[in-house]
Each structure stands twice: as structure tokens, then as C-alpha cells.
């Protein structure tokens, strides 16, 4: 009786800290703020050298109440991302220049919340040497909170560490970039989320794969159609009860997107992102058989075209491991063994062993994996202190998180 009471107390405490997603849908409909009168009109894109000169580690003189003591500035494709520590704050800014100015404008947001606002910097070319590191001196901008504007002032501290380090940590975004429940402006496991993952600091993504009634592999986390992930739909039951055509016609993800096929997702990742790794979280052996041809195709295309991208099949439990070992050529299939038993990594010839963060830093097992030539990932790490701990050990090859912006902050800071 006492044991059951203790379990009830623990359950109640968890529910208090992590409330259910069954809230008013408007709670999650947090759009991103935009400038009504953008100053980027009639500007041209920055050249690669200028982009590089905007990157670095910066200290904050004014605006630390919102942004914390320091920021990482990193270009991802065509946008400049800011990564901070305080409440997981980050910013994504569009950039452009004219004859006189360099303009940065976009939004800031706190991870996992609805707090967001606008952010703008105007850099006068007459006061800086754009041929050298652009921001070696202090520069200022404006941020908005609830229609009130405040000054933010930054100073360049040092350059970013190289992404070509012999041993680096890949930041892997859970569910394609983050959970719908964390009030993202796009839905988890959507094509829109995959397109956005670069700006969140991710170098890889984990995506969930299920099968429809007509055996089409699609991206979707839960087994059933539910209001946690979807808009209202006339369909009830499990994903596997319906064909892809039925789902495409009658089901929309929380923010209005269609459920994508795995083929569509891999095509977007390959052609429209800079992602280097895809972790396929397959839910049962039947899904495994369906995804293997697509995995093989994209990995072969990556090799032929010199694209730094590799797709792994995740093996989360013994059932999946047994099904994988039954494959005639399993030793040649890139897989990620994510069970607590590290021996399974060797049995499956996994390139990566991934384990739950609650198991700690696993120094001895990591040494064994290094000796075997395998990489080690840790999942799913969301608390800031834990993300910092795992990254600062410099022993891991990847970290899976719902908050890749925090992962990027700690990676470049430490």
C-alpha cells in the first residue's frame, strides 16, 4: 500500500511539472511576430565573407535581462540565428544590405513558451570595416516586448569553433525540430519543421515513422489520431486504419500541414537543408521493411553527389533488434542501437549506440564504444543543466533534444 501511495505521489508531481497537452488549442497557436514595415525591402543578400564576419560569441551589455550574459551568432543558410542560455532564448533574423547599411531583423523567442518579440539591428557601413571582422566593436539594436522597445548592445568576444573538428557533437532535433507541445509555430514531424530545423541549430533530426493501411511510411509520432497532434478531423482510430489518400484528404497536423510521407521528408532534407544525419524512429518491424529501400536510396545518392548526409534506422527495443538481425545483409545497414544494453550495438554492428540520459555519462561504456569504432549519442536531453553537462564532457558524438537551440548554445560556448 505504501509503495502504491509513493508511486501516486511521484505521478502527481510529474503531472504538476509537465502538464498534459489537452489544453485550449489557442494556447499552442503562437505565431511568430513580423515587422509591418520591413527595412529589408530593396536590399540584397550578404556575401559569404560578410556572413562569416557576423558570426561569433558575443557578450551583452544592454539587454541581458532578456537575453542573458552572452549569445552565439551563427549563420544557417540564409538567416542569422542567435542562441542564448536564459530560458532557451533564441532569435532568427533575415539579413540584407544596401549601399549604406547592413540590416538584421526578425524575431526572438523563448524555447517552450509563447514569449516572443521583434529584434532589429542596423549597422552603418561608414562606422565599421566590412572587409575585416564586421563586429569587432560594440553594436546595438532594438528589441520589442509587448509593443515596448528596448536597446540591446553586443560586443564580439571570440570566433566560433570550427564545425570541422575531428571530434564534434551533433545537435539532433527531436521530432524534426521540436514538439508541437512546446508551442512551436510549425508542427512536429512536418515538412515545414524540417525546413526550419537548420535555423534552430540542428545538424541532424530524429523523425517518427509509421505505416498507413496501404503500407505507406509517413511521419507521425502517436499510434492514434488525436487532438494533441492534429486539428479536428472526422476520422477516428489508429493511423494504420486509413490509407495515405484518406489521411491526406481529411487530416491536418496541428498547424494545418499535411502528414508527410517519409519519401517527401527525405527529399526535403536532402535538397533543402544542411542536415547531416537522420535518425528514423521506426515503431515496429513492419515499418522497418518499408523504410529500408528509402534509406538505401538516399544514402547512395548522398555518396554519389558528395552530400554529407547519412540516414540511420533506430532500433529501440529487442523486438526491433531481432527483426533487424533476421535481415540477410543487416551488417551493411546503417543503424543506431538505442537500447540500454550496450552489447546490442556490437550484435547489430551499429555505427551508433544511443542511450537514455538518465543513465549518466557512462564513461566505461563510452571507452568501449571508442575502442570498437562506434559513436555514442545520448537522448532525449531537455534540461539546460543536463545539456550543458553532456556537451561539456566532450565525450559524446551526438545529443538528441527538443531544444536544439540550447544544444547549439552550449556546443559553441564550451
Coordinates of C-alpha atoms in Angstrom, one line a residue:
X1 CA 0.0 0.0 0.0
X2 CA 2.8 2.4 0.9
X3 CA 4.5 1.6 -2.4
X4 CA 1.4 2.5 -4.4
X5 CA 1.0 5.7 -2.4
X6 CA 4.6 6.7 -3.2
X7 CA 4.0 5.9 -6.9
X8 CA 0.9 8.1 -6.8
X9 CA 2.8 11.0 -5.3
X10 CA 5.5 10.7 -7.9
X11 CA 2.9 10.6 -10.7
X12 CA 1.2 13.7 -9.3
X13 CA 4.5 15.5 -9.1
X14 CA 5.3 14.7 -12.7
X15 CA 1.9 15.8 -13.9
X16 CA 2.3 19.1 -12.0
X17 CA 5.7 19.8 -13.6
X18 CA 4.7 18.5 -17.1
X19 CA 1.0 19.2 -17.6
X20 CA -1.0 17.4 -20.2
X21 CA -1.3 18.8 -23.7
X22 CA -5.1 18.7 -23.6
X23 CA -5.5 22.5 -23.4
X24 CA -7.3 25.1 -25.5
X25 CA -5.8 24.8 -29.0
X26 CA -5.3 28.6 -29.0
X27 CA -2.7 28.1 -26.2
X28 CA -0.5 26.5 -28.8
X29 CA -1.3 28.8 -31.7
X30 CA 1.7 31.0 -31.1
X31 CA 2.5 32.8 -34.3
X32 CA 5.8 34.5 -34.9
X33 CA 5.9 38.3 -34.8
X34 CA 6.8 40.1 -38.0
X35 CA 7.6 43.7 -38.9
X36 CA 4.8 45.6 -40.6
X37 CA 7.3 47.8 -42.4
X38 CA 10.4 45.8 -43.1
X39 CA 13.6 47.6 -43.8
X40 CA 14.9 44.7 -45.9
X41 CA 12.9 45.9 -48.9
X42 CA 15.3 46.8 -51.7
X43 CA 18.3 45.2 -50.0
X44 CA 20.5 42.5 -51.5
X45 CA 21.8 39.3 -49.8
X46 CA 25.0 39.4 -47.9
X47 CA 28.1 37.8 -49.5
X48 CA 29.7 34.8 -47.8
X49 CA 32.6 36.8 -46.3
X50 CA 30.3 39.3 -44.7
X51 CA 28.1 36.5 -43.3
X52 CA 31.2 34.9 -41.8
X53 CA 32.2 38.2 -40.2
X54 CA 28.8 38.4 -38.4
X55 CA 29.3 35.1 -36.6
X56 CA 30.9 34.6 -33.2
X57 CA 30.5 34.6 -29.5
X58 CA 29.2 37.9 -28.1
X59 CA 28.8 39.4 -24.7
X60 CA 25.7 41.5 -23.9
X61 CA 26.0 45.0 -22.3
X62 CA 22.4 46.1 -22.6
X63 CA 19.5 43.7 -22.9
X64 CA 20.9 41.0 -20.6
X65 CA 17.7 41.0 -18.7
X66 CA 16.1 39.3 -21.7
X67 CA 19.0 37.6 -23.5
X68 CA 21.3 36.7 -20.6
X69 CA 25.1 37.4 -20.5
X70 CA 26.1 36.1 -23.9
X71 CA 24.9 35.0 -27.3
X72 CA 26.1 32.7 -30.1
X73 CA 25.6 34.2 -33.6
X74 CA 25.6 31.6 -36.3
X75 CA 24.5 31.7 -40.0
X76 CA 22.4 28.9 -41.1
X77 CA 21.7 29.0 -44.8
X78 CA 20.2 32.5 -45.5
X79 CA 19.4 33.5 -41.9
X80 CA 21.4 34.6 -38.9
X81 CA 20.5 32.7 -35.7
X82 CA 21.1 33.9 -32.2
X83 CA 21.4 31.2 -29.4
X84 CA 21.2 32.1 -25.7
X85 CA 21.1 30.3 -22.4
X86 CA 18.5 32.3 -20.5
X87 CA 15.2 30.3 -20.8
X88 CA 16.5 28.9 -24.0
X89 CA 16.1 32.2 -25.8
X90 CA 17.0 32.3 -29.5
X91 CA 16.4 34.6 -32.5
X92 CA 16.1 34.1 -36.2
X93 CA 16.9 37.1 -38.4
X94 CA 16.6 37.8 -42.1
X95 CA 19.6 39.8 -43.4
X96 CA 20.3 42.2 -46.2
X97 CA 22.4 45.2 -47.2
X98 CA 22.2 48.4 -49.3
X99 CA 24.9 50.9 -50.1
X100 CA 24.9 52.4 -46.6
X101 CA 23.6 49.8 -44.1
X102 CA 23.5 46.1 -43.2
X103 CA 20.1 45.2 -41.8
X104 CA 19.3 42.3 -39.5
X105 CA 15.6 41.9 -38.5
X106 CA 13.4 39.1 -37.3
X107 CA 12.1 37.6 -34.1
X108 CA 13.3 36.4 -30.7
X109 CA 11.6 33.6 -28.8
X110 CA 12.0 31.7 -25.6
X111 CA 12.0 27.9 -26.1
X112 CA 9.0 26.1 -24.9
X113 CA 6.9 29.2 -24.3
X114 CA 4.8 31.7 -26.0
X115 CA 7.2 34.6 -25.2
X116 CA 8.4 36.2 -28.4
X117 CA 9.1 39.6 -29.9
X118 CA 10.8 41.5 -32.6
X119 CA 14.5 42.2 -32.9
X120 CA 16.4 44.5 -35.3
X121 CA 20.0 45.7 -35.9
X122 CA 21.0 48.4 -38.3
X123 CA 24.8 48.5 -38.9
X124 CA 26.2 51.7 -40.6
X125 CA 28.8 50.8 -43.1
X126 CA 30.5 54.1 -42.5
X127 CA 31.3 53.2 -38.9
X128 CA 32.6 49.6 -39.4
X129 CA 35.2 48.0 -41.6
X130 CA 33.2 45.4 -43.6
X131 CA 36.3 44.0 -45.1
X132 CA 37.6 42.8 -41.7
X133 CA 35.6 41.1 -38.9
X134 CA 32.5 43.2 -39.1
X135 CA 31.6 43.3 -35.4
X136 CA 34.9 43.7 -33.6
X137 CA 33.4 46.7 -32.0
X138 CA 30.2 47.2 -30.0
X139 CA 27.0 47.4 -31.9
X140 CA 23.4 48.0 -30.9
X141 CA 19.9 47.1 -31.9
X142 CA 16.4 47.2 -30.6
X143 CA 14.1 44.5 -29.3
X144 CA 10.4 44.7 -28.6
X145 CA 8.5 43.2 -25.7
X146 CA 4.7 43.8 -25.6
X147 CA 5.0 46.7 -28.0
X148 CA 7.7 48.4 -25.9
X149 CA 11.1 48.8 -27.4
X150 CA 14.5 48.4 -25.6
X151 CA 18.1 48.7 -26.6
X152 CA 20.4 45.6 -26.9
X153 CA 24.1 46.1 -27.1
X154 CA 26.6 43.4 -28.0
X155 CA 30.4 43.0 -28.1
X156 CA 32.4 40.5 -30.0
X157 CA 34.4 38.1 -27.8
X158 CA 35.7 35.3 -30.0
X159 CA 35.2 33.3 -33.1
X160 CA 33.1 30.2 -33.3
X161 CA 34.8 26.8 -33.0
X162 CA 35.2 25.1 -36.4
X163 CA 32.5 22.7 -37.4
X164 CA 35.2 20.6 -39.0
X165 CA 36.7 19.5 -35.6
X166 CA 37.9 15.9 -35.5
X167 CA 35.5 15.3 -32.6
X168 CA 32.4 17.3 -32.5
X169 CA 28.9 16.9 -31.1
X170 CA 26.0 16.7 -33.5
X171 CA 22.9 18.5 -32.2
X172 CA 19.9 16.3 -33.2
X173 CA 16.5 17.8 -33.1
X174 CA 13.7 15.6 -31.7
X175 CA 10.6 15.1 -33.9
X176 CA 12.2 17.0 -36.7
X177 CA 13.0 20.2 -34.7
X178 CA 10.8 20.2 -31.6
X179 CA 7.5 19.2 -30.2
X180 CA 4.2 20.7 -31.0
X181 CA 3.5 20.8 -27.3
X182 CA 6.4 23.3 -26.9
X183 CA 4.3 25.8 -28.7
X184 CA 6.4 25.8 -31.9
X185 CA 4.9 27.8 -34.8
X186 CA 5.0 24.7 -37.1
X187 CA 4.0 21.1 -36.3
X188 CA 6.4 18.4 -35.2
X189 CA 7.3 15.8 -37.9
X190 CA 6.2 18.2 -40.6
X191 CA 8.0 19.2 -43.8
X192 CA 7.8 22.8 -42.5
X193 CA 9.6 21.8 -39.3
X194 CA 12.3 20.0 -41.3
X195 CA 12.9 23.1 -43.4
X196 CA 13.2 25.2 -40.2
X197 CA 15.5 22.9 -38.3
X198 CA 18.7 24.4 -39.7
X199 CA 17.8 27.8 -38.1
X200 CA 17.3 26.1 -34.7
X201 CA 21.0 25.0 -34.6
X202 CA 20.4 21.3 -35.5
X203 CA 22.8 19.3 -37.6
X204 CA 20.5 16.2 -37.5
X205 CA 16.9 15.3 -36.9
X206 CA 15.1 12.4 -35.4
X207 CA 11.7 11.7 -37.1
X208 CA 9.0 9.2 -36.2
X209 CA 7.9 6.7 -38.9
X210 CA 4.6 4.8 -39.0
X211 CA 2.7 2.9 -41.7
X212 CA -0.7 3.6 -43.2
X213 CA -3.2 0.9 -44.1
X214 CA -1.8 0.8 -47.7
X215 CA 1.8 0.5 -46.2
X216 CA 2.9 4.0 -46.9
X217 CA 5.7 5.1 -44.5
X218 CA 4.7 8.5 -43.0
X219 CA 5.9 10.9 -40.3
X220 CA 3.8 10.7 -37.2
X221 CA 4.6 10.0 -33.6
X222 CA 1.5 8.5 -32.0
X223 CA -0.3 5.4 -33.0
X224 CA -3.7 7.1 -33.0
X225 CA -5.3 10.2 -34.5
X226 CA -5.6 12.6 -31.6
X227 CA -6.1 16.3 -30.8
X228 CA -2.6 16.5 -29.3
X229 CA -1.1 16.4 -32.8
X230 CA -4.0 17.2 -35.1
X231 CA -6.7 19.7 -35.9
X232 CA -10.2 18.4 -35.6
X233 CA -10.8 15.6 -38.0
X234 CA -13.8 13.3 -38.8
X235 CA -11.5 10.3 -38.7
X236 CA -11.1 8.2 -35.5
X237 CA -8.8 5.4 -34.5
X238 CA -5.3 4.5 -35.5
X239 CA -3.1 5.8 -38.3
X240 CA -2.9 2.2 -39.6
X241 CA -6.7 2.1 -40.1
X242 CA -6.5 4.5 -43.0
X243 CA -4.8 4.8 -46.4
X244 CA -2.5 7.7 -47.1
X245 CA -5.0 9.1 -49.5
X246 CA -7.7 9.2 -46.8
X247 CA -5.3 10.9 -44.3
X248 CA -4.1 13.4 -46.9
X249 CA -7.7 14.3 -47.7
X250 CA -9.1 14.6 -44.2
X251 CA -6.3 15.1 -41.7
X252 CA -4.1 18.1 -40.9
X253 CA -1.4 18.5 -38.3
X254 CA -1.9 20.9 -35.5
X255 CA -0.8 24.0 -37.5
X256 CA -2.5 23.0 -40.7
X257 CA 0.2 21.0 -42.5
X258 CA -0.4 17.6 -44.2
X259 CA 1.1 14.5 -42.7
X260 CA 4.1 13.9 -44.9
X261 CA 5.4 10.7 -46.4
X262 CA 8.9 9.6 -45.5
X263 CA 9.9 10.0 -49.1
X264 CA 8.8 13.6 -49.1
X265 CA 10.6 14.2 -45.8
X266 CA 13.9 12.7 -47.0
X267 CA 13.6 14.7 -50.3
X268 CA 13.3 18.0 -48.3
X269 CA 16.2 17.1 -46.0
X270 CA 18.4 16.2 -48.9
X271 CA 17.6 19.1 -51.2
X272 CA 16.6 22.0 -48.9
X273 CA 18.6 21.6 -45.6
X274 CA 22.2 21.3 -44.5
X275 CA 21.3 18.5 -42.1
X276 CA 23.9 15.7 -41.9
X277 CA 22.1 13.0 -40.0
X278 CA 18.6 11.5 -40.0
X279 CA 17.5 9.2 -37.2
X280 CA 14.5 7.1 -38.2
X281 CA 12.5 6.2 -35.1
X282 CA 10.6 3.2 -36.5
X283 CA 7.8 1.8 -34.5
X284 CA 7.6 -1.9 -35.4
X285 CA 9.3 -4.5 -37.7
X286 CA 6.7 -3.9 -40.5
X287 CA 7.8 -0.3 -40.6
X288 CA 11.4 -1.4 -40.8
X289 CA 10.8 -3.3 -44.0
X290 CA 9.1 -0.3 -45.6
X291 CA 11.8 2.2 -44.8
X292 CA 14.9 0.2 -45.8
X293 CA 14.6 0.9 -49.6
X294 CA 14.3 4.6 -49.0
X295 CA 17.2 4.7 -46.6
X296 CA 19.4 2.9 -49.1
X297 CA 18.4 5.2 -51.9
X298 CA 19.1 8.4 -50.1
X299 CA 22.4 7.2 -48.6
X300 CA 23.6 6.1 -52.1
X301 CA 22.5 9.4 -53.6
X302 CA 24.4 11.2 -50.8
X303 CA 27.6 9.3 -51.6
X304 CA 27.3 9.9 -55.3
X305 CA 26.7 13.6 -55.0
X306 CA 29.1 14.3 -52.2
X307 CA 26.3 15.3 -49.8
X308 CA 27.3 14.9 -46.2
X309 CA 24.2 13.2 -45.1
X310 CA 23.5 9.7 -43.6
X311 CA 20.2 8.1 -42.7
X312 CA 20.1 5.6 -39.7
X313 CA 17.5 3.2 -38.7
X314 CA 16.8 3.3 -35.0
X315 CA 16.5 0.1 -33.1
X316 CA 14.6 0.9 -29.8
X317 CA 13.9 -2.5 -28.3
X318 CA 14.6 -6.2 -28.5
X319 CA 11.7 -6.9 -30.9
X320 CA 13.2 -4.5 -33.4
X321 CA 16.7 -5.8 -32.9
X322 CA 15.6 -9.4 -33.5
X323 CA 13.8 -8.3 -36.7
X324 CA 16.9 -6.4 -37.8
X325 CA 19.2 -9.4 -37.2
X326 CA 16.9 -11.5 -39.4
X327 CA 17.8 -9.4 -42.4
X328 CA 20.3 -11.1 -44.6
X329 CA 22.5 -8.0 -45.0
X330 CA 21.9 -6.3 -41.6
X331 CA 25.7 -5.8 -41.1
X332 CA 25.7 -3.3 -44.0
X333 CA 22.7 -1.3 -43.0
X334 CA 23.5 2.0 -41.0
X335 CA 21.7 1.6 -37.7
X336 CA 21.5 3.3 -34.4
X337 CA 21.0 0.9 -31.4
X338 CA 19.2 2.8 -28.7
X339 CA 18.8 0.2 -26.0
X340 CA 20.2 0.4 -22.5
X341 CA 22.2 -2.8 -23.2
X342 CA 25.4 -1.6 -25.0
X343 CA 26.2 -5.2 -26.1
X344 CA 23.4 -4.9 -28.7
X345 CA 25.4 -2.3 -30.6
X346 CA 28.0 -4.9 -31.3
X347 CA 25.5 -7.6 -32.1
X348 CA 23.8 -5.4 -34.7
X349 CA 27.0 -3.8 -36.0
X350 CA 25.5 -0.4 -35.2
X351 CA 27.5 2.6 -36.1
X352 CA 26.0 4.4 -33.1
X353 CA 25.0 3.4 -29.6
X354 CA 22.3 5.8 -28.2
X355 CA 21.2 5.6 -24.6
X356 CA 18.8 7.4 -22.3
X357 CA 20.3 10.4 -20.5
X358 CA 19.1 9.1 -17.1
X359 CA 21.9 6.5 -17.3
X360 CA 24.5 9.2 -16.7
X361 CA 27.8 9.8 -18.5
X362 CA 28.6 6.1 -19.0
X363 CA 32.4 6.7 -19.1
X364 CA 33.4 3.0 -19.2
X365 CA 30.9 2.1 -22.0
X366 CA 31.9 5.2 -24.0
X367 CA 35.5 3.9 -23.8
X368 CA 34.4 0.5 -25.1
X369 CA 32.5 2.1 -27.9
X370 CA 35.5 4.2 -28.9
X371 CA 37.6 1.0 -28.9
X372 CA 35.0 -0.6 -31.2
X373 CA 34.9 2.4 -33.5
X374 CA 31.4 3.3 -32.7
X375 CA 29.9 6.7 -31.9
X376 CA 27.8 7.4 -28.8
X377 CA 24.6 9.6 -28.7
X378 CA 22.5 10.4 -25.6
X379 CA 18.8 11.0 -25.7
X380 CA 16.4 12.9 -25.0
X381 CA 18.1 15.7 -23.0
X382 CA 16.0 18.8 -22.4
X383 CA 17.0 20.4 -19.1
X384 CA 19.6 23.1 -19.7
X385 CA 21.9 21.9 -16.9
X386 CA 21.9 18.3 -18.4
X387 CA 22.5 19.6 -21.9
X388 CA 25.5 21.6 -20.7
X389 CA 26.8 18.6 -18.6
X390 CA 26.7 16.1 -21.5
X391 CA 28.2 18.6 -24.1
X392 CA 30.9 19.9 -21.8
X393 CA 32.4 16.4 -21.2
X394 CA 33.5 16.3 -24.9
X395 CA 32.9 12.6 -24.9
X396 CA 29.7 12.3 -26.9
X397 CA 29.2 12.4 -30.6
X398 CA 25.6 13.5 -30.6
X399 CA 22.8 14.7 -28.3
X400 CA 19.1 14.4 -29.0
X401 CA 17.0 17.2 -27.6
X402 CA 13.7 19.0 -28.1
X403 CA 15.6 22.3 -27.6
X404 CA 18.3 22.3 -30.3
X405 CA 18.9 26.0 -29.8
X406 CA 20.2 25.3 -26.2
X407 CA 22.3 22.5 -27.6
X408 CA 23.8 24.8 -30.1
X409 CA 24.5 27.5 -27.5
X410 CA 26.4 25.1 -25.2
X411 CA 28.2 23.4 -28.1
X412 CA 29.7 26.7 -29.3
X413 CA 30.2 28.1 -25.9
X414 CA 32.0 25.1 -24.5

